[in-house]
Amino acid sequence: MHRHIEKLHDISAKSERLIIGLMSGTSLDGLDVALCKISGDGLQSQVELLQFCTVEYDDIYRSRIRDIFSRRDVDLQQVCLLNPWIGTLHGDMVLQCLAKWHIRPEDVDLVASHGQTIFHAPRSLHGINAMPNATLQIGDGDHLAVKTGIITLSDFRQKHIAAGGEGAPLAVYGDYLIFASATQNRVMLNMGGIANFTFLPASLDAQAVFSTDVGTGNTLMDAYVQKHFAPQIYDADAAIARAGVIHPTLLSALKDHAFFAQGFPKTTGPELFNLAYLARAQQQSNTESLSHEDVMATLNRFSADMIVDALNRCAGQLGEYHLYGSGGGVHNPLLMDNIRSQLPQVQVHSTNELGINPDAKEAVLFALLANECVAGGKAQFGNAREGIPTVTMGKVSFAD
Ligand SMILES: Nc1ncnc2c1ncn2[C@@H]1O[C@H](COP(=O)(O)OP(=O)(O)OP(=O)(O)O)[C@@H](O)[C@H]1O
Ligand SMILES: CC(=O)N[C@H]1[C@@H]2OC[C@@H](O2)[C@@H](O)[C@@H]1O[C@H](C)C(=O)O
């Protein structure tokens, strides 16, 4: 047997594994690095988040990614160069965190790397019937593995597409494994650049688990702040939005898009929710001269309304539920108020109350996918029709 396969076999047989989950989301704020101790697999998985850190990206990273991010007219050489560059950089960032935590790379079993999404193109977005759903994450796993010396699993989304999904949301798998409760219907709402949620019925019935993207979380607000309030990159504590008032006509124009009429589940990205989307809505509603603060107040409400609308439209199948928030949006007090005030019947919590830092949740979920890939494979998830095929995700890269 090849020694690498032997090592993988040994990791698989361990009673607990140290797995680093990495998430670099659509906000381009930084690389989330979550060191997890995971035992068991499937619904018996137990996760302890031992350490968490967001390694902030510098302006060079941001501008290199922005040059190609969710854009159709890119320099292909730049894409080619960034693929290994990001892989190696993420590897460096992992090493940096491990040094800070006084943990040796050889003591870590696996790295689970999401990579950097540079384009997300479900068929509903690209509109070419003869072509499949597609998504592209770069930051190649081989480079991470060689840099860190740790076996790396990466590129999780392709298998999901190959099995009939849109490549997202993948959060549903880990959400089901660690947050499903026999005593409470739960909705896990993540508000990163894009907002999505997973419904976990107290029946624990995998067929009834449901997950979907709902629209913009922070991405439109972030883009607007970066354009008009640089060097700020987001509306810290909603200070800008709080200084403005919601403009109802602009709000209606923002909501007037075929994406929101589409059924669930669905996925989206900044390919749709970008400044051109806002410009169209401002033109339609004759609100181009609105103050920046009023635009921000309206965008904040837009995110909240579409989250609430999606939850309410799915409410028939949800019944009574508790909502657990995660992602950077939980730190935006106005966004949270705008959601809470429209869901008076729902108890709103943070995933902190379930033992997982809300900023770390997505990175932890990728560590769980890696755990399933190496040591699981028995859990049955929902059905492929709902975008939750039972498949093993992740590609293995050895360190040498
Ligand atoms: N104190 C704060 N006040 C307001 N907003 C905040 C605050 N802290 C974080 N955010 C928001 O959270 C965003 C980062 O969220 P997160 O890291 O969850 O996104 P992501 O993982 O990149 O996105 P996605 O999940 O869509 O891929 C920031 O860009 C900002 O908009
Ligand atoms: C293609 C892609 O990277 N999508 C992300 C993005 O960020 C949030 C939302 O859009 C979600 O669909 C997904 O990430 C999470 C981790 C997911 O797959 O569940």
Coordinates of C-alpha atoms and ligand atoms in Angstrom, one line a residue:
M1 CA 0.0 0.0 0.0
H2 CA 1.3 3.5 -0.8
R3 CA 2.4 5.2 2.5
H4 CA 0.1 8.1 1.8
I5 CA -2.9 5.8 1.5
E6 CA -1.7 4.0 4.7
K7 CA -1.6 7.4 6.5
L8 CA -5.1 8.2 5.3
H9 CA -6.3 4.9 6.5
D10 CA -4.8 5.5 9.9
I11 CA -6.4 8.9 10.1
S12 CA -9.7 7.3 9.2
A13 CA -9.4 4.8 11.9
K14 CA -8.6 7.3 14.7
S15 CA -11.1 8.0 17.4
E16 CA -10.7 11.7 17.0
R17 CA -9.1 13.8 14.3
L18 CA -7.6 17.3 14.3
I19 CA -9.0 19.0 11.2
I20 CA -8.4 22.6 10.1
G21 CA -11.4 24.0 8.2
L22 CA -10.7 27.0 5.9
M23 CA -13.3 29.3 4.4
S24 CA -12.6 32.3 2.2
G25 CA -16.0 33.7 1.4
T26 CA -17.5 36.2 -1.0
S27 CA -16.8 39.2 1.3
L28 CA -13.0 38.9 0.7
D29 CA -12.5 40.0 4.3
G30 CA -10.0 37.3 5.2
L31 CA -9.4 33.5 5.5
D32 CA -11.3 31.9 8.3
V33 CA -9.2 29.2 10.0
A34 CA -10.9 26.8 12.4
L35 CA -9.0 24.2 14.2
C36 CA -11.5 21.4 15.1
K37 CA -11.3 18.2 17.1
I38 CA -13.8 15.9 15.5
S39 CA -14.8 12.5 16.7
G40 CA -17.2 10.0 15.2
D41 CA -19.0 10.6 11.9
G42 CA -22.4 11.1 10.5
L43 CA -25.0 12.1 13.0
Q44 CA -22.7 10.9 15.7
S45 CA -20.1 13.6 14.8
Q46 CA -18.9 15.6 17.7
V47 CA -17.0 18.8 17.1
E48 CA -15.0 20.9 19.4
L49 CA -13.7 24.2 18.0
L50 CA -10.3 24.4 19.6
Q51 CA -9.0 27.6 17.9
F52 CA -10.3 30.1 15.5
C53 CA -8.8 33.0 13.7
T54 CA -9.6 35.2 10.7
V55 CA -6.4 36.1 8.9
E56 CA -7.3 39.4 7.2
Y57 CA -6.5 39.9 3.6
D58 CA -4.4 42.8 2.6
D59 CA -5.2 45.3 -0.2
I60 CA -3.0 43.3 -2.7
Y61 CA -5.1 40.1 -2.2
R62 CA -8.4 42.0 -2.4
S63 CA -7.5 43.9 -5.6
R64 CA -6.0 40.8 -7.3
I65 CA -9.2 38.9 -6.6
R66 CA -11.5 41.7 -7.4
D67 CA -9.9 42.0 -10.9
I68 CA -11.4 38.6 -11.7
F69 CA -14.1 38.0 -9.0
S70 CA -17.6 37.3 -10.5
R71 CA -16.6 39.0 -13.7
R72 CA -16.9 37.5 -17.2
D73 CA -14.2 39.6 -18.9
V74 CA -11.1 38.6 -17.1
D75 CA -7.4 38.1 -17.9
L76 CA -7.1 34.3 -18.1
Q77 CA -3.4 34.4 -17.3
Q78 CA -4.3 36.2 -14.0
V79 CA -6.8 33.4 -13.1
C80 CA -4.1 30.8 -13.9
L81 CA -1.5 32.6 -11.7
L82 CA -3.9 33.2 -8.8
N83 CA -4.8 29.5 -8.5
P84 CA -1.4 28.4 -7.1
W85 CA -0.7 31.8 -5.5
I86 CA -3.8 31.6 -3.3
G87 CA -3.1 27.9 -2.5
T88 CA 0.3 28.8 -1.2
L89 CA -0.8 31.9 0.5
H90 CA -3.6 30.0 2.3
G91 CA -0.9 27.4 3.3
D92 CA 1.2 30.2 4.7
M93 CA -1.8 31.6 6.7
V94 CA -2.4 28.1 8.1
L95 CA 1.2 27.9 9.2
Q96 CA 1.0 31.3 10.7
C97 CA -2.1 30.3 12.8
L98 CA -0.5 27.1 13.9
A99 CA 2.6 28.9 15.1
K100 CA 0.4 31.3 17.0
W101 CA -1.4 28.5 18.7
H102 CA 1.8 26.5 19.4
I103 CA 0.6 23.5 17.4
R104 CA 2.9 21.5 15.1
P105 CA 1.7 20.9 11.5
E106 CA 2.5 17.2 11.9
D107 CA -0.1 17.0 14.7
V108 CA -2.8 18.1 12.4
D109 CA -4.6 15.3 10.5
L110 CA -6.2 17.2 7.6
V111 CA -6.8 20.6 6.1
A112 CA -10.3 21.1 4.5
S113 CA -10.0 24.0 2.1
H114 CA -12.9 25.7 0.5
G115 CA -10.7 27.9 -1.7
Q116 CA -11.8 31.2 -3.2
T117 CA -14.9 31.3 -5.2
I118 CA -14.3 33.4 -8.3
F119 CA -17.4 32.6 -10.3
H120 CA -20.7 30.9 -9.4
A121 CA -22.9 30.1 -12.4
P122 CA -26.0 28.0 -11.7
R123 CA -28.0 27.4 -14.9
S124 CA -30.6 29.9 -13.6
L125 CA -28.0 32.6 -13.8
H126 CA -26.1 31.7 -17.0
G127 CA -29.3 30.8 -18.8
I128 CA -27.6 28.5 -21.3
N129 CA -29.8 25.4 -21.3
A130 CA -27.2 23.2 -23.0
M131 CA -24.7 23.9 -20.3
P132 CA -24.5 22.6 -16.7
N133 CA -24.6 24.3 -13.4
A134 CA -21.1 25.5 -12.7
T135 CA -19.0 27.1 -10.0
L136 CA -15.2 27.8 -9.7
Q137 CA -13.1 27.9 -6.6
I138 CA -9.4 28.5 -6.9
G139 CA -6.4 28.2 -4.5
D140 CA -5.3 24.7 -5.5
G141 CA -5.2 22.0 -2.7
D142 CA -1.8 20.6 -3.9
H143 CA -0.1 23.9 -3.1
L144 CA -1.7 24.0 0.3
A145 CA -0.6 20.4 1.0
V146 CA 3.0 20.9 -0.1
K147 CA 3.3 24.2 1.8
T148 CA 1.9 22.9 5.1
G149 CA 2.9 19.3 4.9
I150 CA -0.7 18.4 5.8
I151 CA -3.0 16.2 3.7
T152 CA -5.5 18.6 2.2
L153 CA -9.0 18.1 1.0
S154 CA -10.3 20.8 -1.4
D155 CA -12.7 21.7 -4.2
F156 CA -15.8 20.3 -2.4
R157 CA -18.4 21.9 -4.7
Q158 CA -17.7 20.0 -8.0
K159 CA -19.1 16.6 -6.7
H160 CA -22.3 18.4 -5.6
I161 CA -22.8 19.7 -9.2
A162 CA -21.8 16.3 -10.7
A163 CA -24.6 14.8 -8.6
G164 CA -27.2 17.2 -9.8
G165 CA -26.8 20.1 -7.3
E166 CA -25.8 23.7 -8.0
G167 CA -22.6 23.4 -6.0
A168 CA -24.2 25.3 -3.0
P169 CA -25.3 25.7 -0.3
L170 CA -23.1 23.0 1.2
A171 CA -23.6 24.2 4.7
V172 CA -26.6 22.0 4.9
Y173 CA -24.5 18.8 5.3
G174 CA -22.6 20.0 8.4
D175 CA -25.6 21.8 9.7
Y176 CA -27.6 18.6 9.7
L177 CA -24.8 16.6 11.3
I178 CA -24.1 18.8 14.2
F179 CA -27.0 21.2 14.8
A180 CA -30.1 18.9 14.1
S181 CA -32.0 18.6 17.4
A182 CA -34.7 16.1 18.3
T183 CA -36.4 18.7 20.5
Q184 CA -36.4 21.8 18.4
N185 CA -37.1 22.8 14.8
R186 CA -34.0 24.9 13.9
V187 CA -33.2 27.3 11.1
M188 CA -29.5 28.0 10.7
L189 CA -29.2 31.4 9.0
N190 CA -25.8 32.4 7.7
M191 CA -25.3 36.0 6.6
G192 CA -22.0 36.4 4.8
G193 CA -21.8 38.1 1.5
I194 CA -24.8 36.0 0.4
A195 CA -27.4 34.9 2.9
N196 CA -28.6 31.3 3.1
F197 CA -30.4 29.0 5.5
T198 CA -30.9 25.4 6.4
F199 CA -34.1 24.1 8.0
L200 CA -33.5 21.2 10.4
P201 CA -36.7 19.6 11.5
A202 CA -36.9 18.1 15.0
S203 CA -38.0 14.9 13.3
L204 CA -34.4 14.6 12.3
D205 CA -35.8 13.3 9.0
A206 CA -33.1 13.9 6.4
Q207 CA -35.7 14.0 3.6
A208 CA -37.3 17.1 5.3
V209 CA -34.0 19.0 5.7
F210 CA -34.1 22.0 3.4
S211 CA -31.5 24.5 2.4
T212 CA -31.3 27.5 0.1
D213 CA -29.5 30.8 -0.7
V214 CA -32.0 33.6 -0.2
G215 CA -30.2 36.7 -1.7
T216 CA -27.8 39.3 -0.6
G217 CA -26.5 39.3 3.0
N218 CA -23.8 41.9 3.1
T219 CA -22.4 41.9 -0.4
L220 CA -24.3 44.9 -1.8
M221 CA -23.8 46.9 1.3
D222 CA -20.1 46.1 1.3
A223 CA -19.7 47.0 -2.4
Y224 CA -21.5 50.3 -1.8
V225 CA -19.3 51.2 1.2
Q226 CA -16.1 50.3 -0.6
K227 CA -17.1 52.6 -3.5
H228 CA -18.3 55.6 -1.5
F229 CA -16.7 55.3 1.9
A230 CA -13.2 53.9 1.2
P231 CA -11.0 53.0 2.9
Q232 CA -13.9 51.5 4.9
I233 CA -14.8 48.0 3.6
Y234 CA -18.1 47.5 5.4
D235 CA -20.6 49.4 7.4
A236 CA -19.2 48.8 10.8
D237 CA -22.0 48.5 13.4
A238 CA -24.4 49.9 10.7
A239 CA -23.2 53.4 11.5
I240 CA -23.8 54.6 7.9
A241 CA -27.2 52.9 7.4
R242 CA -28.4 54.2 10.7
A243 CA -27.8 57.7 9.6
G244 CA -30.1 57.3 6.6
V245 CA -33.8 56.5 6.0
I246 CA -35.3 53.7 4.0
H247 CA -36.6 54.8 0.6
P248 CA -39.7 52.7 -0.2
T249 CA -39.6 53.1 -4.0
L250 CA -35.9 52.1 -4.2
L251 CA -36.7 49.2 -1.9
S252 CA -39.5 48.0 -4.2
A253 CA -37.2 48.3 -7.2
L254 CA -34.5 46.2 -5.5
K255 CA -37.1 43.5 -4.8
D256 CA -38.3 43.5 -8.4
H257 CA -36.2 40.8 -9.8
A258 CA -36.9 37.3 -11.3
F259 CA -34.5 35.7 -8.8
F260 CA -37.0 36.4 -6.0
A261 CA -39.9 34.9 -7.9
Q262 CA -37.9 31.7 -8.5
G263 CA -38.8 28.7 -6.3
F264 CA -36.5 27.3 -3.6
P265 CA -33.9 25.9 -3.3
K266 CA -31.7 28.2 -5.4
T267 CA -28.2 29.7 -5.2
T268 CA -26.8 33.0 -6.2
G269 CA -23.7 35.3 -5.8
P270 CA -22.2 38.7 -6.5
E271 CA -22.5 37.8 -10.2
L272 CA -26.1 39.0 -9.7
F273 CA -26.0 41.1 -6.5
N274 CA -23.5 43.8 -7.4
L275 CA -23.4 47.6 -8.0
A276 CA -24.9 47.2 -11.5
Y277 CA -27.9 45.6 -9.8
L278 CA -28.3 48.6 -7.5
A279 CA -27.8 51.0 -10.4
R280 CA -30.6 49.4 -12.4
A281 CA -32.9 49.6 -9.4
Q282 CA -32.0 53.3 -8.8
Q283 CA -32.6 54.1 -12.4
Q284 CA -36.0 52.3 -12.4
S285 CA -37.0 54.1 -9.2
N286 CA -35.6 57.5 -10.2
T287 CA -33.5 57.6 -7.0
E288 CA -30.1 58.2 -8.4
S289 CA -29.6 61.4 -6.3
L290 CA -30.5 59.7 -3.0
S291 CA -27.9 60.3 -0.2
H292 CA -25.4 57.5 0.4
E293 CA -26.8 57.0 3.9
D294 CA -30.3 56.6 2.6
V295 CA -29.1 54.1 0.0
M296 CA -27.3 52.1 2.8
A297 CA -30.4 52.2 5.0
T298 CA -32.5 50.8 2.1
L299 CA -29.9 48.1 1.2
N300 CA -29.8 47.0 4.8
R301 CA -33.6 46.7 4.8
F302 CA -33.5 44.9 1.4
S303 CA -31.2 42.2 2.8
A304 CA -33.4 41.7 5.9
D305 CA -36.7 41.7 3.9
M306 CA -35.6 39.1 1.5
I307 CA -34.3 36.9 4.3
V308 CA -37.6 37.2 6.1
D309 CA -39.6 36.8 2.9
A310 CA -37.7 33.5 2.2
L311 CA -38.3 32.2 5.7
N312 CA -42.0 33.1 5.5
R313 CA -42.5 31.6 2.1
C314 CA -41.0 28.4 3.4
A315 CA -42.9 28.7 6.7
G316 CA -45.6 26.2 5.6
Q317 CA -43.1 23.5 5.9
L318 CA -41.2 25.0 8.8
G319 CA -43.8 25.3 11.5
E320 CA -42.5 26.7 14.8
Y321 CA -38.7 27.1 14.8
H322 CA -35.7 28.7 16.5
L323 CA -33.4 30.8 14.3
Y324 CA -29.6 30.5 14.8
G325 CA -27.6 33.3 13.1
S326 CA -24.0 33.1 11.9
G327 CA -21.7 34.9 9.5
G328 CA -20.5 38.5 9.7
G329 CA -24.1 39.8 9.4
V330 CA -24.8 38.9 13.0
H331 CA -22.5 41.8 13.9
N332 CA -24.7 44.3 12.0
P333 CA -27.1 45.4 14.6
L334 CA -29.5 47.1 12.2
L335 CA -29.7 44.1 10.0
M336 CA -30.5 41.9 13.0
D337 CA -33.1 44.4 14.2
N338 CA -34.7 44.5 10.8
I339 CA -34.9 40.7 10.8
R340 CA -36.1 40.3 14.5
S341 CA -38.8 43.0 14.2
Q342 CA -40.4 41.1 11.3
L343 CA -40.3 37.7 13.0
P344 CA -41.8 38.4 16.4
Q345 CA -42.9 34.8 16.8
V346 CA -39.4 33.4 16.3
Q347 CA -36.6 33.2 18.9
V348 CA -33.4 34.5 17.4
H349 CA -30.1 33.2 18.7
S350 CA -26.5 33.0 17.6
T351 CA -24.7 29.7 16.9
N352 CA -22.6 30.6 19.9
E353 CA -25.5 29.2 22.0
L354 CA -24.8 25.9 20.3
G355 CA -21.1 26.0 21.0
I356 CA -19.8 27.3 17.6
N357 CA -18.5 30.9 17.1
P358 CA -20.8 32.4 14.4
D359 CA -17.8 33.7 12.5
A360 CA -16.2 30.2 12.4
K361 CA -19.3 28.2 11.4
E362 CA -18.7 27.9 7.7
A363 CA -15.0 26.9 8.2
V364 CA -16.1 24.3 10.8
L365 CA -18.6 22.9 8.3
F366 CA -15.9 22.3 5.7
A367 CA -13.8 20.4 8.4
L368 CA -16.9 18.2 8.9
L369 CA -17.2 17.5 5.2
A370 CA -13.5 16.4 5.2
N371 CA -14.3 14.2 8.2
E372 CA -17.1 12.6 6.3
C373 CA -14.9 12.1 3.3
V374 CA -12.2 10.3 5.2
A375 CA -14.1 8.6 8.0
G376 CA -17.8 8.8 7.3
G377 CA -19.8 8.0 4.2
K378 CA -22.7 6.3 6.0
A379 CA -25.0 9.3 6.6
Q380 CA -27.9 9.6 4.3
F381 CA -28.7 13.2 3.7
G382 CA -31.8 14.7 2.0
N383 CA -32.7 14.0 -1.6
A384 CA -31.0 15.1 -4.7
R385 CA -34.1 16.9 -6.0
E386 CA -33.8 19.3 -3.1
G387 CA -30.1 19.9 -3.9
I388 CA -28.8 17.6 -1.2
P389 CA -27.5 14.5 -2.8
T390 CA -25.8 11.9 -0.6
V391 CA -22.2 12.2 -2.0
T392 CA -18.7 12.3 -0.6
M393 CA -17.1 15.6 -1.4
G394 CA -13.5 16.8 -1.4
K395 CA -10.4 15.9 -3.5
V396 CA -7.3 14.6 -1.7
S397 CA -3.9 16.3 -2.0
F398 CA -0.9 14.6 -0.4
A399 CA 2.0 16.7 0.8
D400 CA 4.7 15.1 -1.3
Ligands
LIG1 N1 -19.2 44.9 13.1 C1 -19.8 44.7 12.0 N2 -20.8 45.6 11.6 C2 -21.4 45.4 10.4 N3 -21.1 44.4 9.6 C3 -20.2 43.5 9.9 C4 -19.4 43.6 11.1 N4 -18.5 42.6 11.1 C5 -18.7 41.9 10.0 N5 -19.6 42.5 9.2 C6 -20.1 42.1 7.9 O1 -19.8 40.7 7.7 C7 -19.1 40.5 6.4 C8 -18.2 39.3 6.5 O2 -19.0 38.2 6.7 P1 -18.5 36.7 6.4 O3 -17.1 36.6 6.8 O4 -19.5 35.8 7.1 O5 -18.6 36.6 4.9 P2 -18.1 35.6 3.9 O6 -17.9 34.3 4.6 O7 -17.0 36.2 3.1 O8 -19.3 35.4 2.9 P3 -20.1 34.2 2.2 O9 -20.6 33.3 3.4 O10 -21.2 34.8 1.4 O11 -19.1 33.5 1.4 C9 -18.3 41.8 6.3 O12 -17.9 42.1 4.9 C10 -19.3 42.8 6.8 O13 -20.3 43.2 5.8
LIG2 C1 -20.4 29.4 -4.7 C2 -20.2 29.9 -3.3 O1 -19.0 30.0 -2.9 N1 -21.2 30.1 -2.5 C3 -21.1 30.5 -1.1 C4 -21.6 31.9 -1.0 O2 -21.5 32.3 0.4 C5 -22.8 32.0 1.0 C6 -23.6 31.4 -0.1 O3 -23.0 32.0 -1.2 C7 -23.4 29.8 -0.2 O4 -24.1 29.4 -1.3 C8 -21.9 29.5 -0.4 O5 -21.2 29.2 0.8 C9 -21.6 28.4 1.9 C10 -20.5 28.0 2.7 C11 -22.4 27.1 1.5 O6 -22.1 26.5 0.5 O7 -23.2 26.7 2.3

